[in-house]
Coordinates of C-alpha atoms in Angstrom, one line a residue:
Chain A
X1447 CA 0.3 -0.1 -0.5
X1448 CA 1.8 3.1 -1.0
X1449 CA 1.4 7.2 -0.3
X1450 CA -1.4 8.4 -2.0
X1451 CA -0.4 10.7 -5.0
X1452 CA -2.6 14.2 -5.7
X1453 CA -5.2 12.6 -8.3
X1454 CA -5.7 9.6 -4.8
X1455 CA -6.2 12.2 -2.9
X1456 CA -8.7 13.6 -4.8
X1457 CA -10.6 10.8 -5.6
X1458 CA -10.7 9.6 -1.4
X1459 CA -12.6 12.9 -0.8
X1460 CA -14.9 12.1 -3.0
X1461 CA -15.6 8.9 -2.1
X1462 CA -15.7 8.8 1.3
X1463 CA -18.9 12.0 0.6
X1464 CA -21.2 10.3 -1.5
X1465 CA -19.9 6.7 -0.1
X1466 CA -21.6 8.7 4.0
X1467 CA -23.6 11.7 2.9
X1468 CA -25.5 11.8 6.0
X1469 CA -22.0 11.9 8.0
X1470 CA -19.8 14.6 5.8
X1471 CA -19.5 16.6 3.1
X1472 CA -17.6 17.6 0.4
X1473 CA -16.3 21.6 0.7
X1474 CA -14.3 22.6 -3.1
X1475 CA -12.4 25.5 -2.3
X1476 CA -12.4 28.5 -4.9
X1477 CA -8.7 29.4 -4.8
X1478 CA -7.3 26.9 -8.1
X1479 CA -3.8 26.4 -7.8
X1480 CA -0.7 27.5 -9.9
X1481 CA -1.1 24.6 -11.9
X1482 CA -5.1 24.5 -12.4
X1483 CA -6.4 22.0 -9.0
X1484 CA -9.1 22.2 -7.6
X1485 CA -8.9 22.0 -3.4
X1486 CA -12.2 19.8 -2.0
X1487 CA -11.7 19.7 1.8
X1488 CA -14.5 17.5 3.7
X1489 CA -16.9 18.3 6.7
X1490 CA -17.3 16.1 9.2
X1491 CA -20.2 16.1 11.7
X1492 CA -24.7 15.5 11.7
X1493 CA -25.2 19.4 12.8
X1494 CA -25.0 22.8 10.0
X1495 CA -22.0 23.5 10.2
X1496 CA -22.7 26.3 12.0
X1497 CA -24.7 24.9 15.2
X1498 CA -21.8 23.2 16.6
X1499 CA -18.2 24.5 16.8
X1500 CA -15.3 23.5 14.7
X1501 CA -12.0 21.5 14.1
X1502 CA -10.2 22.7 11.0
X1503 CA -7.6 20.2 10.5
X1504 CA -4.7 21.1 7.7
X1505 CA -2.7 18.8 5.7
X1506 CA 0.0 18.7 2.7
X1507 CA 1.4 22.2 3.2
X1508 CA 4.6 21.7 3.0
X1509 CA 5.6 19.1 -0.2
X1510 CA 8.2 16.7 0.5
X1511 CA 5.9 15.9 4.2
X1512 CA 4.1 12.5 2.7
X1513 CA 2.3 11.4 5.5
X1514 CA 0.5 14.2 6.5
X1515 CA -1.6 14.3 4.0
X1516 CA -2.6 10.1 4.0
X1517 CA -2.0 10.3 8.1
X1518 CA -6.4 13.0 7.8
X1519 CA -7.4 10.7 4.8
X1520 CA -7.3 8.2 6.8
X1521 CA -8.9 10.0 10.4
X1522 CA -11.7 10.6 8.4
X1523 CA -11.9 7.4 6.7
X1524 CA -11.7 5.4 10.5
X1525 CA -13.6 8.4 11.6
X1526 CA -17.2 7.9 9.6
X1527 CA -16.5 4.1 8.9
X1528 CA -16.4 3.4 13.4
X1529 CA -19.6 6.2 12.9
X1530 CA -21.4 4.7 10.5
X1531 CA -21.0 1.3 12.2
X1532 CA -21.5 2.6 15.6
X1533 CA -18.6 1.4 16.8
X1534 CA -15.3 2.7 18.3
X1535 CA -11.3 3.1 17.1
X1536 CA -8.9 1.3 18.4
X1537 CA -5.4 3.2 17.0
X1538 CA -2.3 0.5 18.3
X1539 CA -3.4 0.6 22.3
X1540 CA -5.4 3.6 22.0
X1541 CA -9.4 2.9 22.4
X1542 CA -11.3 5.5 21.8
X1543 CA -15.3 3.8 22.4
X1544 CA -18.0 4.6 20.1
X1545 CA -19.5 7.1 22.3
X1546 CA -16.7 9.6 22.0
X1547 CA -16.8 9.0 17.7
X1548 CA -20.4 9.9 18.3
X1549 CA -19.7 13.0 20.9
X1550 CA -17.5 14.6 17.5
X1551 CA -19.9 13.7 15.2
X1552 CA -23.1 15.1 16.6
X1553 CA -20.9 17.9 19.1
X1554 CA -18.4 19.2 16.4
X1555 CA -17.5 20.8 12.6
X1556 CA -14.1 18.6 11.4
X1557 CA -13.1 20.3 9.0
X1558 CA -10.8 18.1 7.0
X1559 CA -8.5 19.8 4.7
X1560 CA -5.2 16.3 4.1
X1561 CA -3.9 18.6 0.8
X1562 CA -2.8 22.5 0.6
X1563 CA -0.4 22.0 -1.5
X1564 CA -0.8 19.4 -4.5
X1565 CA 0.8 20.9 -7.2
X1566 CA 4.2 20.5 -4.0
X1567 CA 3.4 17.1 -3.3
X1568 CA 3.0 16.0 -7.3
X1569 CA 6.1 17.9 -7.8
X1570 CA 7.7 15.7 -4.2
X1571 CA 6.4 12.7 -5.5
X1572 CA 7.7 12.6 -9.5
X1573 CA 10.3 14.8 -9.6
X1574 CA 12.6 16.5 -6.4
X1575 CA 11.6 15.0 -3.0
X1576 CA 13.0 17.2 -0.9
X1577 CA 10.6 19.9 -2.5
X1578 CA 8.5 21.8 -0.1
X1579 CA 7.1 25.1 -1.4
X1580 CA 4.2 25.2 -3.8
X1581 CA 5.4 25.2 -7.8
X1582 CA 4.1 29.7 -8.2
X1583 CA 5.9 30.0 -11.3
X1584 CA 9.5 32.3 -10.6
X1585 CA 9.8 35.8 -11.5
X1586 CA 11.9 35.6 -13.6
X1587 CA 11.2 32.3 -15.1
X1588 CA 13.9 30.2 -14.1
X1589 CA 13.1 26.6 -12.0
X1590 CA 15.4 28.0 -9.5
X1591 CA 12.9 30.3 -8.0
X1592 CA 9.6 28.2 -8.2
X1593 CA 7.7 27.8 -5.9
X1594 CA 7.1 30.1 -2.0
X1595 CA 7.0 28.2 1.5
X1596 CA 3.7 28.8 2.7
X1597 CA 4.0 28.3 6.3
X1598 CA 6.0 32.1 5.7
X1599 CA 3.5 33.5 3.3
X1600 CA 0.4 34.0 6.1
X1601 CA -0.6 37.0 7.6
X1602 CA 1.0 37.3 11.0
X1603 CA 4.8 39.7 11.2
X1604 CA 4.8 39.1 7.2
X1605 CA 7.1 41.6 6.9
X1606 CA 9.6 40.3 8.1
X1607 CA 12.5 43.0 8.1
X1608 CA 10.6 45.4 9.1
X1609 CA 8.9 43.1 12.2
X1610 CA 12.3 41.9 13.7
X1611 CA 15.6 42.4 15.0
X1612 CA 17.9 42.1 12.4
X1613 CA 19.6 40.1 15.2
X1614 CA 16.7 37.7 15.1
X1615 CA 17.8 35.4 13.0
X1616 CA 13.9 34.9 11.7
X1617 CA 13.5 31.8 9.0
X1618 CA 12.2 33.1 6.4
X1619 CA 13.3 35.1 3.7
X1620 CA 12.6 38.0 1.1
X1621 CA 14.3 36.0 -2.0
X1622 CA 12.8 33.7 -4.3
X1623 CA 15.5 31.6 -4.9
X1624 CA 15.5 30.4 -1.5
X1625 CA 14.5 26.8 -2.2
X1626 CA 12.9 26.4 1.5
X1627 CA 11.4 29.3 3.6
X1628 CA 10.1 32.3 0.5
X1629 CA 7.6 34.0 2.1
X1630 CA 6.1 35.2 -1.1
X1631 CA 5.9 38.3 -2.9
X1632 CA 2.9 39.7 -0.7
X1633 CA 0.8 38.8 2.7
X1634 CA -1.3 35.6 1.8
X1635 CA -0.4 36.6 -2.0
X1636 CA -1.1 32.1 -2.4
X1637 CA -4.0 30.8 -3.4
X1638 CA -3.3 27.0 -1.2
X1639 CA -3.1 30.1 1.9
X1640 CA -5.9 31.9 0.6
X1641 CA -8.1 28.2 0.5
X1642 CA -7.3 28.1 4.7
X1643 CA -8.2 31.0 5.2
X1644 CA -11.2 30.8 3.6
X1645 CA -12.2 28.3 5.5
X1646 CA -11.9 30.2 8.2
X1647 CA -13.3 33.4 7.2
X1648 CA -16.7 31.0 6.4
X1649 CA -17.0 28.8 9.4
X1650 CA -16.1 32.0 11.9
X1651 CA -17.0 28.8 14.8
X1652 CA -14.2 27.4 13.9
X1653 CA -12.4 27.4 17.1
X1654 CA -8.9 24.3 16.3
X1655 CA -7.1 25.1 13.5
X1656 CA -4.2 22.1 14.1
X1657 CA -2.0 21.7 10.9
X1658 CA 0.2 18.5 10.1
X1659 CA 3.8 19.2 9.1
X1660 CA 6.4 16.2 9.4
X1661 CA 8.9 16.0 11.3
X1662 CA 9.9 15.6 15.1
X1663 CA 8.4 14.5 16.6
X1664 CA 7.1 17.7 18.3
X1665 CA 3.6 19.7 18.8
X1666 CA 3.6 22.8 18.9
X1667 CA 1.6 25.7 20.5
X1668 CA 1.7 29.5 19.9
X1669 CA 3.8 31.9 19.1
X1670 CA 6.4 31.1 16.7
X1671 CA 7.5 35.0 16.5
X1672 CA 9.3 35.5 20.2
X1673 CA 9.0 33.9 24.3
X1674 CA 5.8 34.5 25.4
X1675 CA 4.9 36.3 28.3
X1676 CA 1.6 37.1 29.7
X1677 CA 2.1 40.0 32.2
X1678 CA 2.6 43.2 29.6
X1679 CA -0.3 42.8 26.7
X1680 CA 1.3 46.1 25.4
X1681 CA 4.1 44.0 23.9
X1682 CA 2.5 42.5 20.9
X1683 CA 2.5 41.8 17.6
X1684 CA 0.2 44.5 16.3
X1685 CA 1.6 47.1 18.4
X1686 CA 4.6 49.4 16.0
X1687 CA 6.5 50.6 18.3
X1688 CA 8.0 47.3 18.2
X1689 CA 9.0 46.3 15.3
X1690 CA 12.1 46.2 14.4
X1691 CA 12.6 44.6 17.9
X1692 CA 10.8 41.4 18.1
X1693 CA 12.3 37.4 17.7
X1694 CA 16.0 38.1 19.9
X1695 CA 16.3 35.3 23.1
X1696 CA 16.5 35.9 26.3
X1697 CA 16.8 39.3 26.2
X1698 CA 14.2 42.2 28.1
X1699 CA 13.0 44.0 25.5
X1700 CA 10.5 42.4 23.9
X1701 CA 8.1 39.0 24.3
X1702 CA 5.1 38.3 23.0
X1703 CA 2.1 38.8 25.0
X1704 CA -0.7 35.7 24.9
X1705 CA -3.1 35.9 28.0
X1706 CA -2.1 32.9 30.6
X1707 CA -5.9 31.6 30.3
X1708 CA -4.7 30.4 27.0
X1709 CA -1.3 29.6 27.3
X1710 CA -2.7 26.9 29.7
X1711 CA -5.6 25.6 27.8
X1712 CA -2.9 24.8 25.1
X1713 CA -0.5 23.9 26.9
X1714 CA -3.4 21.0 28.5
X1715 CA -4.8 20.6 25.4
X1716 CA -1.8 19.7 24.0
X1717 CA -0.7 17.7 26.9
X1718 CA -3.8 15.6 26.3
X1719 CA -3.4 15.3 22.4
X1720 CA 0.8 13.9 23.4
X1721 CA -0.9 11.4 26.2
X1722 CA -2.9 10.1 23.3
X1723 CA -0.5 10.1 20.7
X1724 CA 1.7 8.1 23.5
X1725 CA -0.5 5.8 24.3
X1726 CA -0.8 4.9 21.1
X1727 CA 2.7 2.7 20.2
X1728 CA 4.8 4.5 22.9
X1729 CA 5.8 7.9 20.9
X1730 CA 6.5 10.2 23.3
X1731 CA 6.0 13.6 21.0
X1732 CA 7.5 16.6 23.1
X1733 CA 5.2 19.6 23.8
X1734 CA 6.9 22.7 22.8
X1735 CA 6.8 27.0 22.1
X1736 CA 6.8 27.4 18.8
X1737 CA 9.8 30.2 19.1
X1738 CA 13.0 28.2 20.9
X1739 CA 15.9 28.4 18.8
X1740 CA 14.8 31.6 16.1
X1741 CA 11.7 32.9 15.0
X1742 CA 9.2 32.1 13.0
X1743 CA 7.0 35.1 10.4
X1744 CA 3.4 34.2 8.4
X1745 CA 3.1 30.3 9.7
X1746 CA -0.5 28.7 9.6
X1747 CA -0.8 28.7 13.4
X1748 CA -0.1 31.9 14.8
X1749 CA -2.1 33.4 12.0
X1750 CA -5.4 31.6 12.6
X1751 CA -4.8 32.4 16.4
X1752 CA -3.7 36.0 15.7
X1753 CA -6.7 36.8 14.1
X1754 CA -8.9 37.5 17.2
X1755 CA -6.8 40.1 18.1
X1756 CA -7.0 41.9 14.8
X1757 CA -10.5 41.8 14.6
X1758 CA -12.3 41.9 17.5
X1759 CA -15.3 40.2 17.4
X1760 CA -14.4 37.5 15.4
X1761 CA -14.2 33.9 17.5
X1762 CA -10.9 32.6 19.1
X1763 CA -9.1 30.4 17.0
X1764 CA -6.1 28.2 18.9
X1765 CA -3.5 27.0 16.3
X1766 CA -1.3 24.0 17.5
X1767 CA 0.6 23.0 14.5
X1768 CA 1.4 19.1 14.7
X1769 CA 6.0 17.3 13.9
X1770 CA 5.1 13.9 13.3
X1771 CA 7.1 10.8 13.0
X1772 CA 11.0 11.2 12.4
X1773 CA 11.6 11.9 8.2
X1774 CA 9.8 13.5 5.5
X1775 CA 8.9 10.5 3.9
X1776 CA 9.2 7.5 6.3
X1777 CA 8.6 3.9 4.7
X1778 CA 5.0 3.4 4.3
X1779 CA 4.8 0.5 6.5
X1780 CA 6.8 3.4 9.4
X1781 CA 4.5 5.8 7.5
X1782 CA 1.8 3.7 9.1
X1783 CA 2.3 3.4 12.1
X1784 CA 3.0 7.0 12.6
X1785 CA -0.1 8.1 10.9
X1786 CA -2.1 6.1 14.1
X1787 CA -0.2 8.1 16.0
X1788 CA -1.5 10.8 14.6
X1789 CA -4.5 9.7 14.5
X1790 CA -5.3 9.2 17.6
X1791 CA -4.0 12.7 19.1
X1792 CA -6.6 14.8 16.2
X1793 CA -8.8 13.2 17.9
X1794 CA -7.6 13.6 21.6
X1795 CA -8.1 17.6 20.8
X1796 CA -11.9 17.1 18.9
X1797 CA -12.4 15.3 22.0
X1798 CA -10.8 18.8 23.8
X1799 CA -12.5 21.1 22.4
X1800 CA -15.7 19.5 23.0
X1801 CA -14.4 20.3 26.2
X1802 CA -12.5 23.6 26.7
X1803 CA -14.6 25.6 23.8
X1804 CA -18.1 24.3 23.6
X1805 CA -20.9 26.8 23.3
X1806 CA -20.3 28.5 26.9
X1807 CA -23.6 29.0 29.3
X1808 CA -23.9 32.3 29.6
X1809 CA -26.2 34.4 32.2
X1810 CA -27.1 38.1 32.6
X1811 CA -27.0 39.2 36.2
X1812 CA -27.6 42.7 36.0
X1813 CA -30.5 43.1 34.0
X1814 CA -30.8 47.3 34.7
X1815 CA -28.2 49.3 35.0
X1816 CA -29.1 52.1 37.5
X1817 CA -26.8 55.0 38.6
X1818 CA -28.2 57.1 41.5
X1819 CA -27.0 60.4 42.2
X1820 CA -24.6 61.0 39.6
X1821 CA -23.7 65.6 40.3
X1822 CA -23.5 67.8 37.4
X1823 CA -20.0 67.3 35.7
X1824 CA -19.1 64.1 37.6
X1825 CA -19.2 60.7 35.6
X1826 CA -20.2 57.0 37.1
X1827 CA -19.4 53.4 36.8
X1828 CA -21.5 50.5 36.6
X1829 CA -20.7 46.4 35.3
X1830 CA -22.8 45.0 33.3
X1831 CA -21.9 40.6 34.4
X1832 CA -22.5 38.2 32.0
X1833 CA -21.8 34.5 34.1
X1834 CA -20.3 32.2 32.1
X1835 CA -21.2 28.7 33.8
X1836 CA -18.7 25.7 32.4
X1837 CA -15.1 27.7 31.2
X1838 CA -16.0 27.7 28.6
X1839 CA -14.5 30.3 25.9
X1840 CA -17.1 33.5 25.3
X1841 CA -17.3 37.0 23.6
X1842 CA -19.5 40.1 24.9
X1843 CA -20.0 42.6 22.4
X1844 CA -21.8 45.6 22.3
X1845 CA -23.5 45.8 19.0
X1846 CA -25.6 48.6 19.9
X1847 CA -26.1 51.9 22.3
X1848 CA -26.0 52.9 25.1
X1849 CA -27.8 55.4 23.5
X1850 CA -30.3 58.1 25.9
X1851 CA -34.0 58.0 25.0
X1852 CA -35.2 60.7 28.4
X1853 CA -32.5 63.2 29.7
X1854 CA -29.6 65.4 28.4
X1855 CA -28.4 63.1 25.2
X1856 CA -25.2 61.4 25.3
X1857 CA -26.1 60.7 29.3
X1858 CA -24.9 57.0 28.6
X1859 CA -21.8 55.9 26.6
X1860 CA -19.3 52.5 27.7
X1861 CA -16.2 52.7 30.3
X1862 CA -13.4 49.7 28.3
X1863 CA -14.9 49.4 24.8
X1864 CA -17.3 47.3 22.6
X1865 CA -16.0 44.4 23.8
X1866 CA -15.0 42.2 27.2
X1867 CA -14.0 38.5 26.2
X1868 CA -13.0 35.2 29.2
X1869 CA -10.5 32.3 27.7
X1870 CA -11.6 29.0 28.4
X1871 CA -10.7 28.4 31.6
X1872 CA -9.0 24.1 31.7
X1873 CA -10.6 23.2 34.5
X1874 CA -14.8 24.5 33.6
X1875 CA -14.8 26.9 36.1
X1876 CA -17.1 29.8 36.1
X1877 CA -15.7 32.9 35.1
X1878 CA -17.4 36.8 35.2
X1879 CA -18.0 39.1 32.2
X1880 CA -18.6 43.2 32.0
X1881 CA -19.0 45.1 30.5
X1882 CA -18.6 48.7 31.2
X1883 CA -20.9 51.6 31.4
X1884 CA -20.5 55.1 32.3
X1885 CA -23.1 57.8 33.1
X1886 CA -22.7 61.8 33.1
X1887 CA -24.0 64.0 35.2
X1888 CA -25.9 67.0 34.2
X1889 CA -27.5 70.1 34.3
X1890 CA -27.4 69.6 37.9
X1891 CA -29.6 66.3 38.7
X1892 CA -30.8 65.1 36.2
X1893 CA -33.0 62.6 35.4
X1894 CA -32.6 60.7 32.4
X1895 CA -33.3 57.0 31.1
X1896 CA -31.6 55.2 27.4
X1897 CA -30.7 51.3 27.3
X1898 CA -28.3 49.2 25.5
X1899 CA -27.9 45.9 23.4
X1900 CA -25.4 43.8 23.7
X1901 CA -24.8 39.9 22.8
X1902 CA -22.8 36.9 23.1
X1903 CA -20.6 36.3 20.1
X1904 CA -20.8 32.6 20.6
X1905 CA -24.1 32.2 21.0
X1906 CA -26.0 34.5 19.2
X1907 CA -28.0 36.3 22.2
X1908 CA -28.4 38.9 22.5
X1909 CA -29.9 41.2 25.0
X1910 CA -31.5 44.7 26.3
X1911 CA -30.4 46.2 28.9
X1912 CA -32.4 49.6 30.8
X1913 CA -31.1 51.5 31.8
X1914 CA -31.0 54.3 33.6
X1915 CA -30.2 58.3 36.1
X1916 CA -30.9 59.8 39.6
X1917 CA -34.2 58.1 39.5
X1918 CA -33.6 57.2 43.0
X1919 CA -32.5 59.0 46.0
X1920 CA -28.8 57.6 48.2
X1921 CA -31.5 56.6 50.2
X1922 CA -33.0 54.1 47.8
X1923 CA -36.5 56.4 48.0
X1924 CA -37.9 56.9 44.7
X1925 CA -37.8 60.7 43.6
X1926 CA -40.1 60.9 41.1
X1927 CA -40.4 59.8 37.9
X1928 CA -39.0 61.6 34.5
X1929 CA -41.4 62.0 30.7
X1930 CA -40.6 59.8 28.6
X1931 CA -40.2 61.9 25.2
X1932 CA -43.4 60.8 23.4
Chain B
X441 CA 22.2 11.8 -9.1
X442 CA 24.2 14.3 -7.8
X443 CA 27.7 15.0 -6.8
X444 CA 26.5 17.1 -3.4
X445 CA 23.8 15.9 -2.4
X446 CA 22.3 16.7 0.6
X447 CA 22.9 15.2 4.4
X448 CA 20.5 15.4 7.0
X449 CA 21.3 14.8 10.7
X450 CA 21.1 16.1 14.4
X451 CA 22.9 18.0 16.7
X452 CA 22.6 18.2 19.8
X453 CA 23.8 20.5 22.8
X454 CA 24.2 21.5 26.5
X455 CA 22.5 24.4 25.0
X456 CA 19.7 26.7 23.3
X457 CA 23.4 28.7 22.0
X458 CA 25.7 26.2 21.4
X459 CA 22.7 25.1 18.9
X460 CA 22.6 28.6 17.9
X461 CA 26.7 29.3 17.5
X462 CA 27.0 25.9 15.7
X463 CA 23.7 27.5 13.0
X464 CA 25.1 31.1 13.0
X465 CA 28.4 29.8 11.8
X466 CA 27.6 26.8 9.7
X467 CA 24.7 28.2 7.8
X468 CA 22.8 25.2 7.8
X469 CA 20.0 24.8 6.1
X470 CA 16.8 24.3 9.2
X471 CA 13.9 21.6 8.6
X472 CA 11.2 22.5 9.7
X473 CA 10.5 25.6 12.5
X474 CA 13.4 26.3 14.4
X475 CA 12.9 25.0 17.3
X476 CA 14.9 22.6 19.7
X477 CA 13.6 19.7 21.5
X478 CA 14.9 18.0 25.0
X479 CA 17.5 15.7 24.9
X480 CA 18.9 13.3 27.2
X481 CA 22.0 15.7 26.3
X482 CA 20.6 19.0 26.1
X483 CA 18.3 20.1 23.1
X484 CA 18.9 18.6 19.7
X485 CA 17.4 20.2 16.6
X486 CA 17.6 18.8 12.3
X487 CA 19.5 21.2 9.7
X488 CA 21.3 20.0 6.2
X489 CA 23.7 21.1 3.8
X490 CA 25.6 19.4 1.2
X491 CA 27.5 16.9 1.6
X492 CA 31.2 18.8 1.3
X493 CA 29.2 22.0 3.1
X494 CA 29.0 19.4 6.1
X495 CA 32.2 17.6 5.6
X496 CA 34.0 20.9 6.9
X497 CA 31.2 21.1 9.1
X498 CA 32.2 19.3 11.7
X499 CA 36.1 21.3 11.5
X500 CA 34.1 24.8 12.2
X501 CA 34.8 26.2 15.8
X502 CA 31.6 25.6 16.9
X503 CA 30.8 22.5 15.9
X504 CA 33.2 21.0 19.4
X505 CA 30.0 22.4 21.3
X506 CA 27.5 20.4 19.7
X507 CA 27.4 16.4 18.6
X508 CA 26.7 16.0 14.9
X509 CA 24.3 12.3 14.1
X510 CA 23.7 12.1 10.0
X511 CA 19.9 10.7 10.1
X512 CA 20.0 10.1 6.1
X513 CA 21.1 11.3 2.7
X514 CA 18.1 13.2 1.3
X515 CA 18.5 12.1 -2.0
X516 CA 18.3 8.1 -1.2
X517 CA 15.8 8.3 0.9
X518 CA 14.1 10.5 -1.5
X519 CA 14.4 7.9 -4.5
X520 CA 12.9 5.1 -1.9
X521 CA 10.7 7.4 -1.6
X522 CA 10.0 7.9 -5.1
X523 CA 8.8 3.4 -5.5
X524 CA 6.3 4.0 -2.9
X525 CA 4.3 6.8 -4.2
X526 CA 0.4 5.2 -5.5
X527 CA 0.0 4.8 -9.6
X528 CA -3.2 5.6 -10.9
X529 CA -5.7 5.7 -9.1
X530 CA -6.4 3.9 -6.4
X531 CA -9.7 5.5 -5.2
X532 CA -11.5 5.9 -9.4
X533 CA -13.6 3.8 -9.3
X534 CA -16.7 5.2 -6.7
X535 CA -17.2 2.3 -5.0
X536 CA -13.4 2.0 -3.7
X537 CA -14.6 3.4 -0.7
X538 CA -10.8 4.6 1.5
X539 CA -10.7 2.6 5.1
X540 CA -8.0 4.1 7.7
X541 CA -5.4 2.3 9.7
X542 CA -7.6 1.8 12.9
X543 CA -9.1 -1.2 14.1
X544 CA -13.4 -0.4 14.2
X545 CA -15.5 -2.0 16.5

């Protein structure tokens, strides 16, 4: 049984979609490759895509890494067959029950995009086995300048010359003749990368992305651009003040900010994947931050995780890179064993995704907001509190208002922005999210009425919250009703 | 067949700085993400160089602080790999359903 060629991967997806129409669908990706190939992904799951959180699994970004596409097709085939027959799956010594398989089909959308870079894979499998990039024609027509490293082309600190310290040795290149790490002519210039971005844009409930590469064996979590720090949110990839400073090891000038709770989620889930892989046949995968020796830019995992910082209000996607096996092209017999490791690790990821990134259970704890005794020229703040019961991530966004319906205009405002998020907590502990509303007094202690509408991004629940000012005395005694405008 | 094949090798050093010193002097291609795993002897990373440069790299001053171990000749491994790529299309028949390596039961 040899490795799948490019044509076989496409046919395998088509046949799986036809064989299991109730539990998967084939998704046509919109951007043909430079050689004109149309790519497809499978979406596994029994519920409509918008009803559940999603996990995106990528393979074949790098052409010479032959195991990951086969592993993802194998995973899809195993899951679909097991779910269809109501059975569990055993890879090596690791067993997953039929109930666990059912849970992921009914609780998630699993997007399997097994061969992101088919042009490159074909070239690697038929011409140059050491080929890593895609097959973008070279700008000067020379074969030496063909191709872009897709895992340096994502729109995350892509311009390494501007963004990183000159001495950082960032592992990317602006030279098209670089055989391995040419970043491309522009961020997300490559159709293969655009296909990945399209999936993330079109399924906003995707919460996890695993990009399967070889070799390692390792499990990598963000960030890859600098050493992580959890104390200074101002030191972040969007802050231009740190351009030219990033990427140096063990310096005090910069570290990439990651919320402590996100770091805990990353390491907790990666450790579960590590255990699930080790249970198959005792292979140990290290769990490592993606920055250890030198920084990288334009990588898929950091791009996925960065998206919610760049565009507030969209869901957080935890990006993980799996570096599987110990060779780019092990013998197929060895490759099969690596595939089982990968399958087990990825199913563990899916089960974790059900736990830590499913839709949160949220409740509004302050159905009204009342300001009392706010004098002329004074500003006060009151919390709108939301309770997040199950440790899942939640984002609350002000979608309308605050507006003043009666009383001096501009009586109500926002204290700390239109949005607040709480990250997932692996221990499942309840959390509180607070949107701060401000009240500004005027005309003595003028009375005012207003409202604000706040939405939970994950659950799409909306709350219209009444606001009032100076309707009560400090002691709580009602003064008098104000007239609403007709 | 190239006269100067690519050699893939592991670099093991007691510290990350030992690895960095070797990389910055020998300038190998770093085979994947530029990361190092912990090992019993410190840290290990993967790299590749044409055979002539790999031989020369062993004599560099920074090489005295690391251990270099050949993993494979990339060209030989690649030729062997090409023999294990599917020919034709095993799934051309729409009734040919892929099956994974897992035991279902």
